[in-house]
Short mmCIF file of C-alpha atoms in Angstrom, two decimals:
data_model
loop_
_atom_site.label_atom_id
_atom_site.label_comp_id
_atom_site.label_asym_id
_atom_site.label_seq_id
_atom_site.Cartn_x
_atom_site.Cartn_y
_atom_site.Cartn_z
CA UNK A 1 13.12 -138.11 -19.94
CA UNK A 2 9.66 -137.09 -18.89
CA UNK A 3 7.28 -135.72 -21.45
CA UNK A 4 4.29 -133.79 -20.26
CA UNK A 5 0.99 -134.14 -22.04
CA UNK A 6 -2.62 -134.37 -20.95
CA UNK A 7 -1.58 -134.12 -17.35
CA UNK A 8 0.28 -137.42 -17.47
CA UNK A 9 3.93 -138.10 -17.13
CA UNK A 10 5.35 -140.49 -19.76
CA UNK A 11 8.76 -141.97 -19.49
CA UNK A 12 10.63 -141.57 -22.74
CA UNK A 13 13.80 -143.52 -23.28
CA UNK A 14 16.92 -141.36 -23.02
CA UNK A 15 18.98 -141.28 -26.18
CA UNK A 16 22.05 -141.98 -24.16
CA UNK A 17 20.45 -145.11 -22.78
CA UNK A 18 19.62 -143.69 -19.34
CA UNK A 19 16.16 -144.09 -18.03
CA UNK A 20 14.27 -141.10 -16.81
CA UNK A 21 13.52 -142.08 -13.29
CA UNK A 22 17.04 -143.08 -12.66
CA UNK A 23 18.39 -139.61 -13.56
CA UNK A 24 15.76 -137.68 -11.66
CA UNK A 25 17.52 -137.81 -8.35
CA UNK A 26 20.65 -136.33 -9.91
CA UNK A 27 18.69 -133.29 -11.13
CA UNK A 28 17.22 -132.84 -7.73
CA UNK A 29 20.68 -132.85 -6.22
CA UNK A 30 22.04 -130.37 -8.78
CA UNK A 31 19.32 -127.79 -8.29
CA UNK A 32 20.18 -127.05 -4.69
CA UNK A 33 23.84 -126.75 -5.65
CA UNK A 34 22.97 -124.29 -8.45
CA UNK A 35 20.92 -122.24 -6.04
CA UNK A 36 23.72 -122.23 -3.56
CA UNK A 37 26.22 -121.22 -6.26
CA UNK A 38 23.95 -118.45 -7.51
CA UNK A 39 23.52 -117.16 -4.00
CA UNK A 40 27.28 -117.16 -3.52
CA UNK A 41 27.82 -115.41 -6.83
CA UNK A 42 25.21 -112.82 -5.95
CA UNK A 43 26.86 -112.29 -2.65
CA UNK A 44 30.21 -111.88 -4.38
CA UNK A 45 28.75 -109.46 -6.87
CA UNK A 46 27.18 -107.54 -4.08
CA UNK A 47 30.50 -107.30 -2.33
CA UNK A 48 32.30 -106.21 -5.52
CA UNK A 49 29.60 -103.91 -6.86
CA UNK A 50 30.51 -100.24 -7.22
CA UNK A 51 30.18 -98.68 -3.82
CA UNK A 52 28.74 -95.21 -4.23
CA UNK A 53 30.04 -92.80 -1.69
CA UNK A 54 27.09 -91.35 0.10
CA UNK A 55 29.02 -88.41 1.40
CA UNK A 56 30.39 -87.56 -2.00
CA UNK A 57 26.97 -87.83 -3.66
CA UNK A 58 25.41 -85.76 -0.90
CA UNK A 59 27.89 -83.07 -1.59
CA UNK A 60 26.89 -83.11 -5.26
CA UNK A 61 23.12 -83.36 -4.94
CA UNK A 62 22.39 -82.17 -1.46
CA UNK A 63 21.48 -84.10 1.73
CA UNK A 64 17.70 -83.70 1.33
CA UNK A 65 17.38 -85.46 -2.01
CA UNK A 66 14.98 -88.54 -1.70
CA UNK A 67 17.17 -90.54 -4.02
CA UNK A 68 19.85 -90.60 -1.35
CA UNK A 69 17.74 -92.43 1.24
CA UNK A 70 18.87 -95.83 -0.01
CA UNK A 71 22.53 -94.86 0.11
CA UNK A 72 22.77 -94.74 3.90
CA UNK A 73 23.51 -98.46 4.10
CA UNK A 74 26.16 -98.45 1.36
CA UNK A 75 29.75 -99.04 2.18
CA UNK A 76 31.84 -95.87 2.70
CA UNK A 77 34.90 -97.17 0.90
CA UNK A 78 35.80 -96.00 -2.62
CA UNK A 79 35.06 -98.42 -5.47
CA UNK A 80 37.51 -99.01 -8.30
CA UNK A 81 35.47 -96.83 -10.65
CA UNK A 82 34.90 -93.92 -8.29
CA UNK A 83 36.35 -91.60 -10.98
CA UNK A 84 32.93 -91.82 -12.64
CA UNK A 85 31.45 -89.81 -9.75
CA UNK A 86 30.54 -86.18 -10.45
CA UNK A 87 33.46 -83.68 -10.20
CA UNK A 88 33.16 -81.70 -7.00
CA UNK A 89 36.75 -80.45 -6.45
CA UNK A 90 36.82 -77.19 -4.46
CA UNK A 91 39.94 -75.98 -6.31
CA UNK A 92 38.07 -76.33 -9.59
CA UNK A 93 35.24 -74.21 -8.22
CA UNK A 94 37.71 -71.60 -7.04
CA UNK A 95 39.42 -71.54 -10.43
CA UNK A 96 36.09 -71.10 -12.13
CA UNK A 97 35.29 -68.15 -9.86
CA UNK A 98 38.67 -66.52 -10.54
CA UNK A 99 38.25 -66.98 -14.28
CA UNK A 100 34.85 -65.35 -14.18
CA UNK A 101 36.20 -62.40 -12.17
CA UNK A 102 39.11 -61.95 -14.57
CA UNK A 103 36.77 -62.15 -17.52
CA UNK A 104 34.42 -59.56 -16.06
CA UNK A 105 37.27 -57.25 -15.04
CA UNK A 106 39.54 -57.36 -18.07
CA UNK A 107 37.27 -58.59 -20.77
CA UNK A 108 35.88 -55.20 -21.73
CA UNK A 109 39.24 -53.37 -21.56
CA UNK A 110 40.86 -56.04 -23.69
CA UNK A 111 38.06 -55.74 -26.18
CA UNK A 112 38.45 -51.96 -26.28
CA UNK A 113 42.23 -52.28 -26.62
CA UNK A 114 41.79 -54.59 -29.59
CA UNK A 115 39.40 -52.12 -31.18
CA UNK A 116 41.88 -49.30 -30.64
CA UNK A 117 44.75 -51.36 -32.01
CA UNK A 118 42.71 -52.22 -35.07
CA UNK A 119 41.97 -48.52 -35.56
CA UNK A 120 45.63 -47.55 -35.15
CA UNK A 121 46.60 -49.95 -37.93
CA UNK A 122 44.51 -47.90 -40.34
CA UNK A 123 45.71 -44.69 -42.03
CA UNK A 124 43.40 -42.35 -40.06
CA UNK A 125 44.43 -44.17 -36.89
CA UNK A 126 48.10 -43.57 -37.62
CA UNK A 127 47.40 -39.90 -38.32
CA UNK A 128 45.49 -39.56 -35.07
CA UNK A 129 48.22 -41.31 -33.08
CA UNK A 130 50.91 -39.11 -34.64
CA UNK A 131 48.92 -35.98 -33.83
CA UNK A 132 48.38 -37.05 -30.23
CA UNK A 133 52.09 -37.80 -29.74
CA UNK A 134 53.18 -34.48 -31.24
CA UNK A 135 50.59 -32.59 -29.20
CA UNK A 136 51.74 -34.21 -25.97
CA UNK A 137 55.39 -33.48 -26.83
CA UNK A 138 54.67 -29.81 -27.57
CA UNK A 139 52.55 -29.34 -24.45
CA UNK A 140 55.10 -31.10 -22.23
CA UNK A 141 58.02 -29.10 -23.64
CA UNK A 142 56.15 -25.82 -23.29
CA UNK A 143 55.04 -26.60 -19.75
CA UNK A 144 58.54 -27.67 -18.67
CA UNK A 145 60.09 -24.51 -20.08
CA UNK A 146 57.39 -22.36 -18.51
CA UNK A 147 57.93 -23.89 -15.07
CA UNK A 148 61.72 -23.66 -15.41
CA UNK A 149 61.53 -20.00 -16.42
CA UNK A 150 59.18 -19.28 -13.53
CA UNK A 151 61.61 -20.88 -11.09
CA UNK A 152 64.53 -19.00 -12.59
CA UNK A 153 62.72 -15.70 -12.30
CA UNK A 154 61.81 -16.44 -8.68
CA UNK A 155 65.44 -17.34 -7.88
CA UNK A 156 66.73 -14.17 -9.54
CA UNK A 157 64.19 -12.13 -7.61
CA UNK A 158 65.26 -13.80 -4.37
CA UNK A 159 68.89 -13.10 -5.24
CA UNK A 160 68.38 -9.39 -5.82
CA UNK A 161 65.96 -8.83 -2.94
CA UNK A 162 67.47 -11.05 -0.25
CA UNK A 163 70.84 -12.70 -0.89
CA UNK A 164 72.61 -9.64 -2.32
CA UNK A 165 71.29 -7.26 0.39
CA UNK A 166 72.51 -9.70 3.05
CA UNK A 167 75.95 -9.68 1.46
CA UNK A 168 75.89 -5.90 1.30
CA UNK A 169 74.89 -5.67 4.97
CA UNK A 170 77.81 -7.95 5.83
CA UNK A 171 80.05 -5.65 3.78
CA UNK A 172 78.73 -2.59 5.62
CA UNK A 173 79.26 -4.35 8.95
CA UNK A 174 82.82 -5.26 8.04
CA UNK A 175 83.86 -1.83 6.76
CA UNK A 176 82.00 0.10 9.48
CA UNK A 177 83.74 -1.82 12.24
CA UNK A 178 87.10 -1.12 10.63
CA UNK A 179 86.24 2.58 10.22
CA UNK A 180 85.12 2.78 13.85
CA UNK A 181 88.39 1.31 15.10
CA UNK A 182 90.49 3.59 12.91
CA UNK A 183 88.48 6.66 13.93
CA UNK A 184 88.63 5.80 17.63
CA UNK A 185 92.42 5.45 17.66
CA UNK A 186 92.85 8.56 15.52
CA UNK A 187 90.73 10.70 17.83
CA UNK A 188 92.57 9.34 20.84
CA UNK A 189 95.93 10.76 19.72
CA UNK A 190 94.62 14.16 18.66
CA UNK A 191 95.93 17.03 20.71
CA UNK A 192 93.52 18.16 23.38
CA UNK A 193 89.89 17.06 23.41
CA UNK A 194 88.71 14.84 20.53
CA UNK A 195 87.12 16.91 17.77
CA UNK A 196 83.35 16.68 17.17
CA UNK A 197 83.78 15.62 13.55
CA UNK A 198 85.87 12.64 14.54
CA UNK A 199 83.45 11.71 17.33
CA UNK A 200 80.44 11.90 14.98
CA UNK A 201 82.29 9.75 12.46
CA UNK A 202 82.98 7.15 15.13
CA UNK A 203 79.42 7.01 16.40
CA UNK A 204 78.08 6.86 12.83
CA UNK A 205 80.33 3.89 12.07
CA UNK A 206 79.26 2.06 15.24
CA UNK A 207 75.59 2.74 14.51
CA UNK A 208 75.90 1.51 10.92
CA UNK A 209 77.66 -1.63 12.11
CA UNK A 210 74.94 -2.38 14.67
CA UNK A 211 72.15 -1.83 12.14
CA UNK A 212 73.92 -3.95 9.51
CA UNK A 213 74.38 -6.79 11.99
CA UNK A 214 70.69 -6.67 12.89
CA UNK A 215 69.60 -6.65 9.23
CA UNK A 216 71.92 -9.55 8.45
CA UNK A 217 70.54 -11.61 11.33
CA UNK A 218 66.89 -10.93 10.49
CA UNK A 219 67.25 -11.47 6.73
CA UNK A 220 69.44 -14.56 6.75
CA UNK A 221 68.14 -18.09 6.82
CA UNK A 222 67.97 -19.25 10.43
CA UNK A 223 69.00 -22.75 9.34
CA UNK A 224 72.47 -21.39 8.48
CA UNK A 225 73.94 -21.98 11.91
CA UNK A 226 77.44 -20.75 11.05
CA UNK A 227 76.21 -17.41 9.75
CA UNK A 228 73.92 -16.85 12.71
CA UNK A 229 76.71 -17.77 15.10
CA UNK A 230 79.04 -15.18 13.56
CA UNK A 231 76.43 -12.42 13.68
CA UNK A 232 75.48 -13.15 17.29
CA UNK A 233 79.13 -13.25 18.34
CA UNK A 234 79.76 -9.85 16.73
CA UNK A 235 76.66 -8.41 18.37
CA UNK A 236 77.82 -9.74 21.73
CA UNK A 237 81.36 -8.35 21.44
CA UNK A 238 80.51 -4.95 19.95
CA UNK A 239 79.13 -3.45 23.23
CA UNK A 240 82.24 -4.68 25.02
CA UNK A 241 84.42 -2.91 22.47
CA UNK A 242 82.53 0.38 22.70
CA UNK A 243 82.69 0.17 26.49
CA UNK A 244 86.47 -0.14 26.37
CA UNK A 245 86.72 2.81 23.98
CA UNK A 246 84.59 5.06 26.19
CA UNK A 247 86.59 4.04 29.26
CA UNK A 248 89.82 4.91 27.43
CA UNK A 249 88.42 8.30 26.41
CA UNK A 250 87.24 9.09 29.94
CA UNK A 251 90.65 8.26 31.40
CA UNK A 252 92.38 10.19 28.63
CA UNK A 253 90.37 13.31 29.44
CA UNK A 254 91.26 12.84 33.09
CA UNK A 255 94.93 12.48 32.19
CA UNK A 256 95.21 8.91 33.45
CA UNK A 257 97.91 6.88 31.66
CA UNK A 258 95.74 3.79 31.98
CA UNK A 259 93.73 5.13 29.03
CA UNK A 260 96.43 3.83 26.69
CA UNK A 261 95.92 0.30 28.01
CA UNK A 262 92.17 0.51 27.53
CA UNK A 263 92.49 1.80 23.97
CA UNK A 264 95.09 -0.82 23.10
CA UNK A 265 92.86 -3.55 24.49
CA UNK A 266 89.85 -2.23 22.56
CA UNK A 267 91.77 -2.05 19.28
CA UNK A 268 93.27 -5.50 19.86
CA UNK A 269 89.81 -6.92 20.48
CA UNK A 270 88.52 -5.35 17.28
CA UNK A 271 91.40 -6.48 15.09
CA UNK A 272 91.89 -9.96 16.55
CA UNK A 273 88.33 -11.03 17.38
CA UNK A 274 85.60 -8.90 15.84
CA UNK A 275 87.04 -8.02 12.42
CA UNK A 276 88.05 -11.63 11.56
CA UNK A 277 84.50 -12.75 12.28
CA UNK A 278 83.12 -9.88 10.19
CA UNK A 279 85.50 -10.81 7.37
CA UNK A 280 84.39 -14.44 7.48
CA UNK A 281 80.75 -13.35 7.46
CA UNK A 282 81.33 -11.12 4.46
CA UNK A 283 83.16 -13.85 2.55
CA UNK A 284 80.37 -16.35 3.29
CA UNK A 285 77.62 -14.06 2.04
CA UNK A 286 79.66 -13.05 -1.02
CA UNK A 287 80.21 -16.69 -1.97
CA UNK A 288 76.52 -17.36 -1.48
CA UNK A 289 75.64 -14.56 -3.90
CA UNK A 290 78.16 -15.82 -6.46
CA UNK A 291 76.92 -19.41 -6.20
CA UNK A 292 73.29 -18.40 -6.59
CA UNK A 293 74.16 -16.14 -9.50
CA UNK A 294 75.94 -18.93 -11.36
CA UNK A 295 73.08 -21.34 -10.66
CA UNK A 296 70.28 -19.08 -11.92
CA UNK A 297 72.14 -17.90 -15.02
CA UNK A 298 73.13 -21.36 -16.23
CA UNK A 299 71.50 -22.16 -19.61
CA UNK A 300 68.27 -24.18 -19.40
CA UNK A 301 69.62 -27.11 -21.37
CA UNK A 302 67.00 -29.72 -20.42
CA UNK A 303 63.83 -27.63 -21.06
CA UNK A 304 65.45 -26.17 -24.17
CA UNK A 305 66.20 -29.67 -25.48
CA UNK A 306 62.51 -30.49 -24.99
CA UNK A 307 61.52 -27.60 -27.26
CA UNK A 308 64.06 -28.71 -29.86
CA UNK A 309 62.74 -32.29 -29.69
CA UNK A 310 59.15 -31.10 -30.15
CA UNK A 311 60.23 -29.01 -33.11
CA UNK A 312 61.99 -32.02 -34.63
CA UNK A 313 58.89 -34.20 -34.15
CA UNK A 314 56.82 -31.57 -35.95
CA UNK A 315 59.18 -31.64 -38.91
CA UNK A 316 59.21 -35.47 -39.04
CA UNK A 317 55.42 -35.55 -38.75
CA UNK A 318 55.03 -33.18 -41.69
CA UNK A 319 57.39 -35.29 -43.77
CA UNK A 320 55.41 -38.46 -43.00
CA UNK A 321 52.12 -36.69 -43.65
CA UNK A 322 53.43 -35.45 -46.98
CA UNK A 323 54.25 -39.00 -48.06
CA UNK A 324 50.90 -40.40 -46.93
CA UNK A 325 48.61 -37.65 -48.25
CA UNK A 326 50.70 -36.67 -51.29
CA UNK A 327 50.47 -33.02 -50.21
CA UNK A 328 53.62 -31.00 -49.69
CA UNK A 329 52.59 -28.58 -46.95
CA UNK A 330 50.05 -28.90 -44.18
CA UNK A 331 49.13 -25.36 -43.13
CA UNK A 332 48.33 -26.30 -39.56
CA UNK A 333 51.59 -28.18 -39.05
CA UNK A 334 53.52 -25.39 -40.77
CA UNK A 335 51.99 -22.81 -38.43
CA UNK A 336 52.78 -24.98 -35.42
CA UNK A 337 56.38 -25.30 -36.61
CA UNK A 338 56.70 -21.53 -36.89
CA UNK A 339 55.25 -21.05 -33.41
CA UNK A 340 57.58 -23.61 -31.82
CA UNK A 341 60.55 -22.18 -33.70
CA UNK A 342 59.66 -18.75 -32.33
CA UNK A 343 59.42 -20.14 -28.80
CA UNK A 344 62.77 -21.90 -29.14
CA UNK A 345 64.49 -18.79 -30.46
CA UNK A 346 62.89 -16.64 -27.74
CA UNK A 347 64.12 -18.96 -25.00
CA UNK A 348 67.58 -19.21 -26.55
CA UNK A 349 67.88 -15.43 -26.75
CA UNK A 350 66.68 -15.04 -23.15
CA UNK A 351 69.19 -17.65 -21.96
CA UNK A 352 71.98 -15.89 -23.82
CA UNK A 353 71.01 -12.51 -22.37
CA UNK A 354 70.73 -13.93 -18.87
CA UNK A 355 74.07 -15.69 -19.13
CA UNK A 356 75.76 -12.65 -20.66
CA UNK A 357 74.41 -10.22 -18.08
CA UNK A 358 74.26 -12.53 -15.11
CA UNK A 359 77.53 -14.40 -15.50
CA UNK A 360 80.04 -12.32 -17.41
CA UNK A 361 78.65 -8.97 -16.26
CA UNK A 362 78.26 -10.16 -12.68
CA UNK A 363 81.80 -11.50 -12.55
CA UNK A 364 83.07 -8.27 -14.07
CA UNK A 365 81.39 -6.28 -11.28
CA UNK A 366 81.72 -8.66 -8.32
CA UNK A 367 85.45 -9.26 -8.77
CA UNK A 368 86.44 -5.58 -8.34
CA UNK A 369 83.88 -5.23 -5.56
CA UNK A 370 85.55 -7.90 -3.46
CA UNK A 371 89.08 -6.75 -4.23
CA UNK A 372 88.26 -3.09 -3.52
CA UNK A 373 86.60 -4.04 -0.23
CA UNK A 374 89.65 -6.04 0.81
CA UNK A 375 91.96 -3.18 -0.18
CA UNK A 376 89.95 -0.69 1.85
CA UNK A 377 90.01 -2.92 4.94
CA UNK A 378 93.77 -3.36 4.57
CA UNK A 379 94.22 0.39 4.34
CA UNK A 380 92.11 0.99 7.43
CA UNK A 381 93.99 -1.61 9.46
CA UNK A 382 97.30 -0.10 8.36
CA UNK A 383 96.05 3.29 9.46
CA UNK A 384 95.04 1.83 12.81
CA UNK A 385 98.56 0.41 13.22
CA UNK A 386 99.99 3.88 12.65
CA UNK A 387 97.76 5.52 15.24
CA UNK A 388 98.28 2.74 17.80
CA UNK A 389 102.03 3.25 17.54
CA UNK A 390 101.37 6.89 18.44
CA UNK A 391 99.13 5.85 21.33
CA UNK A 392 101.80 3.56 22.72
CA UNK A 393 104.61 5.93 21.68
CA UNK A 394 106.67 3.06 20.39
CA UNK A 395 108.55 2.29 17.22
CA UNK A 396 106.67 1.09 14.16
CA UNK A 397 109.50 -1.14 13.00
CA UNK A 398 108.19 -4.23 11.26
CA UNK A 399 105.11 -2.46 9.96
CA UNK A 400 106.87 -1.34 6.80
CA UNK A 401 106.21 -4.70 5.19
CA UNK A 402 102.55 -4.46 6.13
CA UNK A 403 102.30 -0.96 4.68
CA UNK A 404 103.91 -2.03 1.40
CA UNK A 405 101.55 -5.02 1.18
CA UNK A 406 98.59 -2.69 1.66
CA UNK A 407 99.75 -0.39 -1.13
CA UNK A 408 100.26 -3.36 -3.47
CA UNK A 409 96.77 -4.65 -2.62
CA UNK A 410 95.25 -1.28 -3.51
CA UNK A 411 97.17 -1.18 -6.79
CA UNK A 412 95.94 -4.67 -7.77
CA UNK A 413 92.38 -3.70 -6.94
CA UNK A 414 92.67 -0.59 -9.11
CA UNK A 415 94.15 -2.59 -11.99
CA UNK A 416 91.26 -5.06 -11.79
CA UNK A 417 88.71 -2.27 -11.65
CA UNK A 418 90.21 -0.59 -14.73
CA UNK A 419 89.39 -3.71 -16.79
CA UNK A 420 85.65 -3.11 -16.29
CA UNK A 421 83.44 -1.12 -18.62
CA UNK A 422 82.44 1.45 -16.00
CA UNK A 423 86.02 2.47 -15.34
CA UNK A 424 86.30 4.02 -18.80
CA UNK A 425 84.00 6.90 -17.95
CA UNK A 426 85.70 10.27 -17.19
CA UNK A 427 84.13 10.37 -13.74
CA UNK A 428 85.62 7.06 -12.70
CA UNK A 429 88.95 7.87 -14.28
CA UNK A 430 89.10 10.96 -12.09
CA UNK A 431 88.42 8.86 -8.99
CA UNK A 432 91.15 6.41 -9.95
CA UNK A 433 93.57 9.30 -10.39
CA UNK A 434 92.67 10.65 -6.95
CA UNK A 435 93.33 7.24 -5.41
CA UNK A 436 96.75 6.94 -7.02
CA UNK A 437 97.71 10.45 -5.91
CA UNK A 438 96.44 9.74 -2.38
CA UNK A 439 98.51 6.53 -2.27
CA UNK A 440 101.63 8.43 -3.27
CA UNK A 441 101.04 11.12 -0.64
CA UNK A 442 100.24 8.59 2.06
CA UNK A 443 103.39 6.63 1.24
CA UNK A 444 105.49 9.77 1.64
CA UNK A 445 103.74 10.67 4.89
CA UNK A 446 104.24 7.16 6.26
CA UNK A 447 107.95 7.24 5.53
CA UNK A 448 108.26 10.62 7.27
CA UNK A 449 106.13 9.35 10.15
CA UNK A 450 108.37 6.32 10.61
CA UNK A 451 111.53 8.42 10.70
CA UNK A 452 110.11 10.94 13.19
CA UNK A 453 108.78 8.23 15.48
CA UNK A 454 112.16 6.50 15.45
CA UNK A 455 113.75 9.77 16.55
CA UNK A 456 111.26 10.13 19.38
CA UNK A 457 109.64 13.20 17.87
CA UNK A 458 106.11 12.34 18.93
CA UNK A 459 104.53 15.67 17.99
CA UNK A 460 106.20 15.67 14.60
CA UNK A 461 105.00 12.12 13.96
CA UNK A 462 101.44 13.12 14.87
CA UNK A 463 101.54 16.08 12.50
CA UNK A 464 102.93 13.87 9.74
CA UNK A 465 99.92 11.57 9.62
CA UNK A 466 97.15 13.63 11.20
CA UNK A 467 95.67 16.95 10.22
CA UNK A 468 95.92 19.82 12.63
CA UNK A 469 92.40 20.88 11.67
CA UNK A 470 89.58 18.45 12.42
CA UNK A 471 87.81 19.43 9.20
CA UNK A 472 90.78 18.85 6.91
CA UNK A 473 91.20 15.53 5.14
CA UNK A 474 94.44 13.63 5.24
CA UNK A 475 95.81 11.57 2.37
CA UNK A 476 94.34 8.48 4.00
CA UNK A 477 90.92 10.14 4.25
CA UNK A 478 90.98 10.97 0.53
CA UNK A 479 92.05 7.41 -0.28
CA UNK A 480 89.36 5.86 1.92
CA UNK A 481 86.60 8.07 0.49
CA UNK A 482 87.60 7.32 -3.11
CA UNK A 483 87.74 3.57 -2.45
CA UNK A 484 84.26 3.74 -0.89
CA UNK A 485 82.95 5.44 -4.06
CA UNK A 486 84.36 2.72 -6.31
CA UNK A 487 82.93 0.03 -4.04
CA UNK A 488 79.49 1.61 -4.21
CA UNK A 489 79.78 1.87 -8.00
CA UNK A 490 80.81 -1.80 -8.29
CA UNK A 491 77.87 -2.87 -6.19
CA UNK A 492 75.49 -0.77 -8.30
CA UNK A 493 76.87 -2.38 -11.47
CA UNK A 494 76.50 -5.86 -10.02
CA UNK A 495 72.87 -5.24 -9.10
CA UNK A 496 72.17 -3.82 -12.55
CA UNK A 497 73.51 -6.99 -14.16
CA UNK A 498 71.31 -9.13 -11.92
CA UNK A 499 68.35 -6.91 -12.78
CA UNK A 500 69.10 -7.31 -16.48
CA UNK A 501 69.02 -11.08 -16.12
CA UNK A 502 65.72 -10.81 -14.28
CA UNK A 503 64.22 -8.67 -17.03
CA UNK A 504 65.41 -11.10 -19.71
CA UNK A 505 63.35 -13.89 -18.12
CA UNK A 506 60.31 -11.83 -17.16
CA UNK A 507 58.15 -12.77 -20.19
CA UNK A 508 59.61 -16.14 -21.14
CA UNK A 509 57.27 -18.25 -19.00
CA UNK A 510 53.99 -16.79 -20.27
CA UNK A 511 55.16 -16.42 -23.87
CA UNK A 512 56.37 -20.00 -24.22
CA UNK A 513 53.16 -21.39 -22.72
CA UNK A 514 50.97 -19.35 -25.07
CA UNK A 515 53.01 -20.31 -28.13
CA UNK A 516 52.92 -24.00 -27.14
CA UNK A 517 49.14 -24.06 -26.71
CA UNK A 518 48.72 -22.23 -30.01
CA UNK A 519 50.97 -24.81 -31.70
CA UNK A 520 48.88 -27.70 -30.32
CA UNK A 521 45.72 -26.06 -31.61
CA UNK A 522 47.31 -25.49 -35.02
CA UNK A 523 48.32 -29.16 -35.25
CA UNK A 524 44.76 -30.39 -34.70
CA UNK A 525 43.33 -27.82 -37.10
CA UNK A 526 45.83 -28.97 -39.70
CA UNK A 527 45.09 -32.70 -39.32
CA UNK A 528 41.30 -32.32 -39.29
CA UNK A 529 40.82 -32.05 -43.11
CA UNK A 530 43.01 -35.11 -43.65
CA UNK A 531 40.94 -37.17 -41.22
CA UNK A 532 37.69 -36.02 -42.81
CA UNK A 533 38.82 -37.54 -46.10
CA UNK A 534 38.33 -41.01 -44.57
CA UNK A 535 34.80 -40.37 -43.32
#
């Protein structure tokens, strides 16, 4: 060992027995080895030291930071403890942005909703909520009934101003065409020149038919292709028919036998082509009127159930309010109940009146109207068959069944008409009596006519069914006139029933809306003192 002191080196014996100078070289050899080992360890530590990722740090702190200047030479590979680096995940930033947006968007509404829910859990909150619900129910029920009544009134008005007139025009077209054909054949077989009365009757029937066809076409819905097709076809064929009739008359005045062929062709065209189309048109429009009538007079079950539900909610609300406030009657709620009960009863009465007048009354009037119209057309066609047999001067065998069917049809129509209320009046009873007498006389005349025609007594057959005087009425004329009067009366009754249904709904819309608004106001006036008790 070497001991330093006073600048001199003194050799001190080693306790282990080794002399100092001898061990000195060993120390000198070990020092370089230690330095080499330390350098190697430092190099190893340097290689295993945490390698900061310059790119990752730059993303966190920015590329211009001075502290990053020394990181340019660092290794780019991740170190085992790279999880200690600052979190810079883009998904996390996006989630943070979404959370902030959601918070800003729904935070305030959620807060308000919680405040409202807290208020609803209190007694005044429950009262307020109950009042709001009842008010909405009353207003909704009143509005629905008001709109429904408005629509019903508009549909009834459309029925009486458009649909029914179209059906009536189709009826006029149908009957006028039949009258024209019967009148034309009757005038053709009259002795000598056709009388002026018969000619005027024919031209009047043709004119009425043309006007009725025009009114039907202009009033009907153009989207109804079938109806428009029927009307246009009748309008196209009618001039052809009148042309054939005038040609037959001209040849008849000239004494040309070909007149019979023209008249037969004209009558065949009317009975086989034009009248079936007119009958189909009349049936279509009649069904349309009946369908619309049933639709608009059906009870308003859904809006009426809304009024009943609102009335029930008012009663339940008063019962709950009575238990909460320990008061038996709330004047505002009681007034609202009376108002809604009045509205419900008003609507129920109007529905009953509309159904009674529009359904039962309409069916009572429309049934005889259709049957009487059919009976009149049958009678006119039977009359045309009689006159055509005179024109052709041929036997009428086989027409007896048709005549009997016509008489039975008239009897059924009279029986149906006698079940109506209007038939009980003395005036209508007199008309029914005239029809039955005319049927009996016409039946007797037809039997005589058939016998005379079978014998070949043409003049006798003509006198049996036709009047010698142009101004005198035959049994058929009396029958046809009386049937026309009953048809007009049935139509008038049907329109009066529709009008009654329209009047029954005229004030429902406004009245129900006013009563509903008054009930809502009464509910809030009634609940106000109870809410003030909590202030």
